CSV table of C-alpha atoms in Angstrom, one decimal:
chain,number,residue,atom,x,y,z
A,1300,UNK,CA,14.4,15.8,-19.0
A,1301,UNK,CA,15.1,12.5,-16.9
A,1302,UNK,CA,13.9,12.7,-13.4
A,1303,UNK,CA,16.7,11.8,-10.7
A,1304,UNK,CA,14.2,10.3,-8.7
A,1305,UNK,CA,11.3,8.1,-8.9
A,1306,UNK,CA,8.5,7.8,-6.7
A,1307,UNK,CA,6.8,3.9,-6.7
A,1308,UNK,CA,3.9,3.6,-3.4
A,1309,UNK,CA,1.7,1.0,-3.6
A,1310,UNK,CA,-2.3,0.7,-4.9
A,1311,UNK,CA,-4.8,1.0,-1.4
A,1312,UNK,CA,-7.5,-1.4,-1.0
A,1313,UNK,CA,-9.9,1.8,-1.4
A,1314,UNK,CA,-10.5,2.3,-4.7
A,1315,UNK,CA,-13.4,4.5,-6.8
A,1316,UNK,CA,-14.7,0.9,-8.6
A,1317,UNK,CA,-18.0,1.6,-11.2
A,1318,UNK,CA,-20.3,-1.0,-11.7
A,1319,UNK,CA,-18.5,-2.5,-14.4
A,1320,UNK,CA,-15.1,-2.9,-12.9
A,1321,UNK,CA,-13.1,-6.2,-13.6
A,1322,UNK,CA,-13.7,-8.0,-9.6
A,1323,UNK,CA,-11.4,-10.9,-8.5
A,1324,UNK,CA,-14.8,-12.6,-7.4
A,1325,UNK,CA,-16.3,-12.4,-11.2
A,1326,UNK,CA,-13.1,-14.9,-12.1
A,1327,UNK,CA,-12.6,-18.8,-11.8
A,1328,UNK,CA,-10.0,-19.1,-9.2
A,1329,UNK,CA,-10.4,-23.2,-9.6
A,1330,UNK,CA,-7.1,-23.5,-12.3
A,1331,UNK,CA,-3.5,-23.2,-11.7
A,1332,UNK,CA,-1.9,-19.6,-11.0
A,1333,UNK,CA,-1.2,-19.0,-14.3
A,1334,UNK,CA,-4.8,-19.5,-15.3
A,1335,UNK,CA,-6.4,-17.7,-13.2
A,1336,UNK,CA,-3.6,-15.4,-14.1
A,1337,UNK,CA,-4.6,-15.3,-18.0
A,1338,UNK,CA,-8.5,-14.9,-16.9
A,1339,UNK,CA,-7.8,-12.3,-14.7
A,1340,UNK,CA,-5.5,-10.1,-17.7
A,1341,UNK,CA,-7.9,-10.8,-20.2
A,1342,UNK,CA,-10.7,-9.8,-18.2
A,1343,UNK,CA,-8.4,-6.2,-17.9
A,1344,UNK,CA,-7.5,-5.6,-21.1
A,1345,UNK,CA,-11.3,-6.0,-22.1
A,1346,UNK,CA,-12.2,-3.5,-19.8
A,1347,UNK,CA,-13.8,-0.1,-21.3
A,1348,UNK,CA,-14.1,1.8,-17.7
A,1349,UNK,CA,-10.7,3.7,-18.0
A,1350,UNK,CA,-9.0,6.7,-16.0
A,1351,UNK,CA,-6.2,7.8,-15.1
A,1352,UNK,CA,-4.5,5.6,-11.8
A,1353,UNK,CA,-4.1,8.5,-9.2
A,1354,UNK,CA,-7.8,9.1,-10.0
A,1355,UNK,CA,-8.6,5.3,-8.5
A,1356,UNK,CA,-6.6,4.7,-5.8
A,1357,UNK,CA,-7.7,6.5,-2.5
A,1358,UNK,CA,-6.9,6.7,0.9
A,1359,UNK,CA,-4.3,8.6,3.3
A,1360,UNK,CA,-1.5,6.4,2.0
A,1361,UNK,CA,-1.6,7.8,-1.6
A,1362,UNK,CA,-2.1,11.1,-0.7
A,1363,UNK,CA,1.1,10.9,1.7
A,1364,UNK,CA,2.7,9.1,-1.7
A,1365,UNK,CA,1.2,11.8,-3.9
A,1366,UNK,CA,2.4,15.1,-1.6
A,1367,UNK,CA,6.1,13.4,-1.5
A,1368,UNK,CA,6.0,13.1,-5.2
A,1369,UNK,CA,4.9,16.6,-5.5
A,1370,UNK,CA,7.6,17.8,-3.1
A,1371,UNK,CA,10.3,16.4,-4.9
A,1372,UNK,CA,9.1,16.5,-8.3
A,1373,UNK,CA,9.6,13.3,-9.0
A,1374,UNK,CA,7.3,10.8,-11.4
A,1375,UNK,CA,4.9,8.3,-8.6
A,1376,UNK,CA,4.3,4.8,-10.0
A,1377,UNK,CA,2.2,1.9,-8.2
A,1378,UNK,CA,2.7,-1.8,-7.8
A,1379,UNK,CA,-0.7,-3.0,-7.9
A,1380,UNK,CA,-1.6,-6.4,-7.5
A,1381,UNK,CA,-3.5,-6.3,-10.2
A,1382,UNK,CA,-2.1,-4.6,-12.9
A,1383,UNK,CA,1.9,-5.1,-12.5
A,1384,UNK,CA,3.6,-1.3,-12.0
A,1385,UNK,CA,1.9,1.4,-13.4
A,1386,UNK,CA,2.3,5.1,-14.1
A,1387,UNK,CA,0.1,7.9,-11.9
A,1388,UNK,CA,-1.0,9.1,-15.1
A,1389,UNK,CA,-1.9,5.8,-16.9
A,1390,UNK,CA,-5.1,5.3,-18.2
A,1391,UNK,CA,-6.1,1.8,-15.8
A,1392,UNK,CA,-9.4,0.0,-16.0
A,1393,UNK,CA,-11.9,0.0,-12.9
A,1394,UNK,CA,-11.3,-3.1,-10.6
A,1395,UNK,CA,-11.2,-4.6,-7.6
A,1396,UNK,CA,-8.1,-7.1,-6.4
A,1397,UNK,CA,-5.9,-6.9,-3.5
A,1398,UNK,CA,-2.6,-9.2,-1.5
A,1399,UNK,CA,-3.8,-7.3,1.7
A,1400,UNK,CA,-7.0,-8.6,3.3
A,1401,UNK,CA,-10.6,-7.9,2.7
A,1402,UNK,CA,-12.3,-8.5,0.0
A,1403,UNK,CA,-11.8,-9.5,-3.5
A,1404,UNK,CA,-8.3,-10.2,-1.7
A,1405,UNK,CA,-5.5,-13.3,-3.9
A,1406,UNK,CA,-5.0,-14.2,0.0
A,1407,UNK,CA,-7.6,-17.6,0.0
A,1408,UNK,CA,-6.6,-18.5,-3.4
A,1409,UNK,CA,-2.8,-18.6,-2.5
A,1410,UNK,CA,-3.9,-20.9,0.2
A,1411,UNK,CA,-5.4,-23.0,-1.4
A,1412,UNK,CA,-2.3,-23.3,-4.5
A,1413,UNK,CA,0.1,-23.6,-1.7
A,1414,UNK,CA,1.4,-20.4,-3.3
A,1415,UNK,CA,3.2,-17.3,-2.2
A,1416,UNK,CA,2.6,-13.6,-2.9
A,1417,UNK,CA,5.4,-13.3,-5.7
A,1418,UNK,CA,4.2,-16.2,-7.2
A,1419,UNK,CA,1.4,-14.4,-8.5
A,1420,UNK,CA,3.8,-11.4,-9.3
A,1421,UNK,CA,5.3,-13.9,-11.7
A,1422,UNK,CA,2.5,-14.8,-12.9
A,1423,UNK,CA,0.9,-12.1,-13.5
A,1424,UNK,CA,3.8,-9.8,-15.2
A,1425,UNK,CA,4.0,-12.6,-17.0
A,1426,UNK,CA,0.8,-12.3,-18.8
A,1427,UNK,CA,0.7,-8.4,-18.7
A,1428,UNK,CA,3.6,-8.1,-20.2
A,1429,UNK,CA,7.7,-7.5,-19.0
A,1430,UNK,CA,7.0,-3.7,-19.3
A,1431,UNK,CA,5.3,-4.0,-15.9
A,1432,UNK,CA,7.9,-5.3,-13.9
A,1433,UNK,CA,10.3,-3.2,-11.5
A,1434,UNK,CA,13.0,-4.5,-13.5
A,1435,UNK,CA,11.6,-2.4,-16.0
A,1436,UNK,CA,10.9,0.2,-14.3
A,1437,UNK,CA,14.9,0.6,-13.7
A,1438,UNK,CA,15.3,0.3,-17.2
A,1439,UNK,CA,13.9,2.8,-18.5
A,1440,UNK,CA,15.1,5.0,-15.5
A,1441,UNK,CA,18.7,4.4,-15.4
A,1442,UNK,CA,20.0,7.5,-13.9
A,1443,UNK,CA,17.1,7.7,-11.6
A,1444,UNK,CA,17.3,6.3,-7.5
A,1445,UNK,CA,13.8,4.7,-6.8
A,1446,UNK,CA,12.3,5.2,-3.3
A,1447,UNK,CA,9.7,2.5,-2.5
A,1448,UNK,CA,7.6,2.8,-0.1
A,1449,UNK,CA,5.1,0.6,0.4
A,1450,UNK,CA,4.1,-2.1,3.5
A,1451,UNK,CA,5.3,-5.6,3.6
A,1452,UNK,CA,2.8,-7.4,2.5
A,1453,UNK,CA,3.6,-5.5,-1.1
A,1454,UNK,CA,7.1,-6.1,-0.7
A,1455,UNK,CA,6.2,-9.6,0.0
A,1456,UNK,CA,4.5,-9.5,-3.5
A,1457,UNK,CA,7.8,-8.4,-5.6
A,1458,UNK,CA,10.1,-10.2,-2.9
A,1459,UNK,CA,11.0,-12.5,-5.9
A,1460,UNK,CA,11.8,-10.2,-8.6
A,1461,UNK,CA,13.6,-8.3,-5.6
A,1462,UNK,CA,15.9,-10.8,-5.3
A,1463,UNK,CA,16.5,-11.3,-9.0
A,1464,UNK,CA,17.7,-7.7,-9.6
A,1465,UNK,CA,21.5,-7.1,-10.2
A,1466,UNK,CA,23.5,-5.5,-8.0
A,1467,UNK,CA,23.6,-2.7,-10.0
A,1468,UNK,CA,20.1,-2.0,-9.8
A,1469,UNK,CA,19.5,-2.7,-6.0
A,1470,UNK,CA,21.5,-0.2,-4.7
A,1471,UNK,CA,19.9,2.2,-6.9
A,1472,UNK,CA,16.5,1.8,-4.8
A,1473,UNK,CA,16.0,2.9,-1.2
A,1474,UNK,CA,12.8,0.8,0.1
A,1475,UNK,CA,11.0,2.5,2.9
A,1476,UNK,CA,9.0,0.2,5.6
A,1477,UNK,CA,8.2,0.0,8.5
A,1478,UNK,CA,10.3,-2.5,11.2
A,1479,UNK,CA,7.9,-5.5,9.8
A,1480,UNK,CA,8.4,-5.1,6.4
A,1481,UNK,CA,12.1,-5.1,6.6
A,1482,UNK,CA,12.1,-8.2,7.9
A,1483,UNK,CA,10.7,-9.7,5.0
A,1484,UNK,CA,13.1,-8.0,2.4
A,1485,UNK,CA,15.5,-10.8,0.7
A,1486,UNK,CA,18.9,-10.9,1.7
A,1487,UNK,CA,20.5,-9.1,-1.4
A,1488,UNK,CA,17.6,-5.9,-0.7
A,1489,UNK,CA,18.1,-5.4,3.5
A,1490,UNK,CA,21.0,-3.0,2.9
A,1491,UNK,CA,18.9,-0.6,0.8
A,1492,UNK,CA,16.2,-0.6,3.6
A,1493,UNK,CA,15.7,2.8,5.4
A,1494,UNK,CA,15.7,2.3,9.2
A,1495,UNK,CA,12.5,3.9,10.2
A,1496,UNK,CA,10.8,2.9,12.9
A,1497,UNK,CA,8.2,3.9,15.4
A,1498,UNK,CA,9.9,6.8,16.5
A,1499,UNK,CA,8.3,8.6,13.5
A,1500,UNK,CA,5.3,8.6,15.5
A,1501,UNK,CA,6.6,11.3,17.9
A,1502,UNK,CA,7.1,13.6,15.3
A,1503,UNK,CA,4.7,15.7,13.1
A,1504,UNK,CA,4.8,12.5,10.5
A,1505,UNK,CA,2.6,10.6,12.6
A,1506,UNK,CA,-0.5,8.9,11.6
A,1507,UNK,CA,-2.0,5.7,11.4
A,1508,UNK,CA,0.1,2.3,10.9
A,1509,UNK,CA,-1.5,1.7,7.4
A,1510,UNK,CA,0.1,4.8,5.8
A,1511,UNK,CA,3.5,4.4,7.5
A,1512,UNK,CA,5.5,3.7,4.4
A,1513,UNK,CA,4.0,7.0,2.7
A,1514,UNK,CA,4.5,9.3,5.5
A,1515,UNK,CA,8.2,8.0,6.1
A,1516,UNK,CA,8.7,8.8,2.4
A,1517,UNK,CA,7.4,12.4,2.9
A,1518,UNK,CA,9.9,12.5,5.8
A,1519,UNK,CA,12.5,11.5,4.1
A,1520,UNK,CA,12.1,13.4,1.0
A,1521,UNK,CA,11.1,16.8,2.6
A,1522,UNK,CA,12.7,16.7,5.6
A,1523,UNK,CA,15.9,15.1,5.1
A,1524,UNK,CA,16.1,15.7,1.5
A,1525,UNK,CA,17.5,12.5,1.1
A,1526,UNK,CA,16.9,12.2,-2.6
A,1527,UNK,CA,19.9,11.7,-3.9
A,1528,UNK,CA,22.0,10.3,-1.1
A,1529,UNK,CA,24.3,7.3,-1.7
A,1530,UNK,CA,22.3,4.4,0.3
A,1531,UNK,CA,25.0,4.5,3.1
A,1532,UNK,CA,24.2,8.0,3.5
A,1533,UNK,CA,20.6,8.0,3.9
A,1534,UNK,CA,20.5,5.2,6.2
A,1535,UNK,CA,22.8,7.4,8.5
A,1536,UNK,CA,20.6,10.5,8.0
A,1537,UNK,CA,17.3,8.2,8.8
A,1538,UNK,CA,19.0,6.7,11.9
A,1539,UNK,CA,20.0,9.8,13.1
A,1540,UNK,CA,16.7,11.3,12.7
A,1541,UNK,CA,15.2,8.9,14.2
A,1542,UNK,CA,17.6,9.0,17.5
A,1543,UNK,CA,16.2,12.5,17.7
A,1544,UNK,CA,13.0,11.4,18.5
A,1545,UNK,CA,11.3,9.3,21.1
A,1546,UNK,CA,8.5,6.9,20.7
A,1547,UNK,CA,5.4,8.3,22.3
A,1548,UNK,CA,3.5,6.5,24.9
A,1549,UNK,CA,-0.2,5.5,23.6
A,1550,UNK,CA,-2.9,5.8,25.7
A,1551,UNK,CA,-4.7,2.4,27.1
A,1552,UNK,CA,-7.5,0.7,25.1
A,1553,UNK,CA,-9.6,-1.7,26.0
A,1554,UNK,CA,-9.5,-5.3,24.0
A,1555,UNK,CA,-13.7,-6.0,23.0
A,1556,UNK,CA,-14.8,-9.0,20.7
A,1557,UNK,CA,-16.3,-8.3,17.2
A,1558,UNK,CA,-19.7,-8.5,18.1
A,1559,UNK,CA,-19.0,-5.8,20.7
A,1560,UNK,CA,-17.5,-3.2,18.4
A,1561,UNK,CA,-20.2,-4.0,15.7
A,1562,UNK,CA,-22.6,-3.3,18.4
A,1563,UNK,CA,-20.8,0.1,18.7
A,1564,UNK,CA,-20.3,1.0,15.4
A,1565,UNK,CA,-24.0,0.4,15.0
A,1566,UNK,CA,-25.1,2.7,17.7
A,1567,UNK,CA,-22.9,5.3,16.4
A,1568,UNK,CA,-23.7,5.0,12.6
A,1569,UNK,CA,-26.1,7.3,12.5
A,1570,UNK,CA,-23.8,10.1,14.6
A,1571,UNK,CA,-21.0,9.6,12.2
A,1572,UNK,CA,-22.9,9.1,9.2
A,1573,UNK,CA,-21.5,5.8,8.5
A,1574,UNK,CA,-17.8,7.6,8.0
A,1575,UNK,CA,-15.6,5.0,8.3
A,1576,UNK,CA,-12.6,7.7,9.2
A,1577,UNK,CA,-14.9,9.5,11.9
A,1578,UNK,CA,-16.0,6.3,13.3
A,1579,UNK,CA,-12.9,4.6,13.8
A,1580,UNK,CA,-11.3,8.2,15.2
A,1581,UNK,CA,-14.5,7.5,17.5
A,1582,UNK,CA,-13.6,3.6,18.9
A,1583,UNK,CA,-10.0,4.4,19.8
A,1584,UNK,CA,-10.1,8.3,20.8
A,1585,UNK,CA,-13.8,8.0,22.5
A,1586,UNK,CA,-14.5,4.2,23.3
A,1587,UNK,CA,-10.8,3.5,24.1
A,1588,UNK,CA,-11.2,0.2,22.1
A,1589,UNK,CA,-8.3,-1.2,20.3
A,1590,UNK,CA,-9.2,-2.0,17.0
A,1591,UNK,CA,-6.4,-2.8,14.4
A,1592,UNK,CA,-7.3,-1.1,10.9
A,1593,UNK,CA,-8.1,-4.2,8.8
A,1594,UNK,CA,-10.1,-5.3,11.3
A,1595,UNK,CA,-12.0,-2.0,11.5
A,1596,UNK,CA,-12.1,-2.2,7.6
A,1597,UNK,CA,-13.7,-5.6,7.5
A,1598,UNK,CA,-16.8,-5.0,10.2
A,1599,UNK,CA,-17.3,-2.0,9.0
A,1600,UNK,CA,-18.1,-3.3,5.6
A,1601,UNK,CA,-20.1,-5.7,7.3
A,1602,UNK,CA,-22.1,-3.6,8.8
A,1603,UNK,CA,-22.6,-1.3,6.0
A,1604,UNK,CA,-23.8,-4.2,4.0
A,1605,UNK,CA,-26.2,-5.0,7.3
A,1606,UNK,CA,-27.6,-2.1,7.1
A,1607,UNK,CA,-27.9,-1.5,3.3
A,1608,UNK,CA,-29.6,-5.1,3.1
A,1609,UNK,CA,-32.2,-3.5,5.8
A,1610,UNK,CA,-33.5,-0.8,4.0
């Protein structure tokens, strides 16, 4: 039986990577695009280290993507940067490449081309295969609606093929953001975008800005069972919902430098156990220090890797 609705989140920097995962840093990034491109796909298809994708990814974000797709019994693929759009239950190799920061992240290498995000979409689809593209996706789903949610720096990644789709096939998704990431949708796409906003943090849905997309989606699909409403209509059923609610007032934190939060963080290691979640819980809800989550993400693996290198 054809779903009416498919699920597509986006992979999470967190992933369970084995020792011989395929690594952005193990490739030449010194050619053109489409070389490092072909490296990059060879490198993955040679890869022996398999499981299934929902097994890899981790993180609140696919969980929140993974309940809604549950909820509404609907099939959950990922765009991942690495692999072009796959299926929860696809057998993916173990590896390590992200557009968000951090590392192994395509961000310094795009620099240095002078290139954008969806360029290496392009790219890469290109040497994985058509079969991997959103535009496929919609192909083999043609009765289905698609409900993306996902952060803008992934929608900055398929921005291109985005605004290469027909007509037809935009207003069969419903692309759920936040405020920032709607702002970089392509003109043809901004009609399909949901209008949540930070008002979703004064309800139960709230959470953490890295996971917005995903716990929109679970709003949207079990509370306003918007499935299988006409664009028009779910737009009007998000913007109402969203008037019902008030953005909540966040509680002052102090600014520190990142020598001061490492200094924390390494105080505290041994309290928290190194848990990254319990540690950051403990800078913003404790320490009332603001601390943005990629930042927290990056000297926090610095640290860890301090502190492994001192043993």
């Amino acid at each position: 039986m054809t779903s009416k609705t498919i699920i597509v989140t986006n992979c999470t920097n967190r992933k369970r990577v084995d020792e011989t995962g395929v690594v952005l840093s193990a490739i030449d990034c010194s050619g053109s695009l489409a070389t490092v491109a072909a490296l990059w796909t060879n490198a993955v298809r040679n890869s022996h280290s398999l499981r299934q994708a929902q097994d890899v990814y981790m993180g609140r974000g696919f969980v929140e993507a993974r309940r809604a797709a549950a909820a509404s019994r609907s099939p959950l693929y990922i765009v991942s940067a690495g692999l072009g759009i796959v299926g929860a239950t696809d057998m993916i190799p173990s590896y390590d490449l992200t557009v968000s920061g951090g590392t192994n992240s395509l961000r310094p290498m795009l620099v240095h081309l002078g290139a954008e995000p969806s360029d290496w979409w392009t790219a890469l689809t290109t040497e994985l295969g058509k079969e991997r593209t959103l535009r496929a996706l919609l192909d083999r789903h043609r009765e289905a609606n698609l409900l993306l949610a996902m952060p803008g720096s992934y929608l900055a990644l398929i921005a291109k093929e985005l605004t290469s789709l027909k007509r037809s096939q935009i207003d069969r998704l419903r692309i759920i953001t936040s405020s920032y990431g709607q702002a970089l949708l392509p003109s043809n796409a901004s009609h399909i975008a949901l209008p949540y906003d930070e008002r979703l943090e004064g309800s139960p849905y709230a959470g953490t800005r890295v996971d917005f997309a995903q716990r929109a989606l679970r709003h949207f699909v079990e509370v306003l069972n918007g499935r299988e409403l006409s664009a028009e209509m779910a737009r009007s059923a998000v913007a109402e919902a969203m008037r019902e609610l008030k953005r909540p007032t966040g509680p002052e934190r102090e600014k520190k430098s990142d020598v001061e939060i490492l200094n924390l963080l390494r105080k505290n290691w041994i309290r928290f156990d190194g848990a990254s979640t319990h540690l950051l819980r403990y800078l913003r809800d404790e320490a009332m220090v603001a601390c943005e989550q990629s930042r927290f993400r990056d000297l926090w693996r610095s640290l860890r890797m301090e502190l492994v290198k001192s043993r």
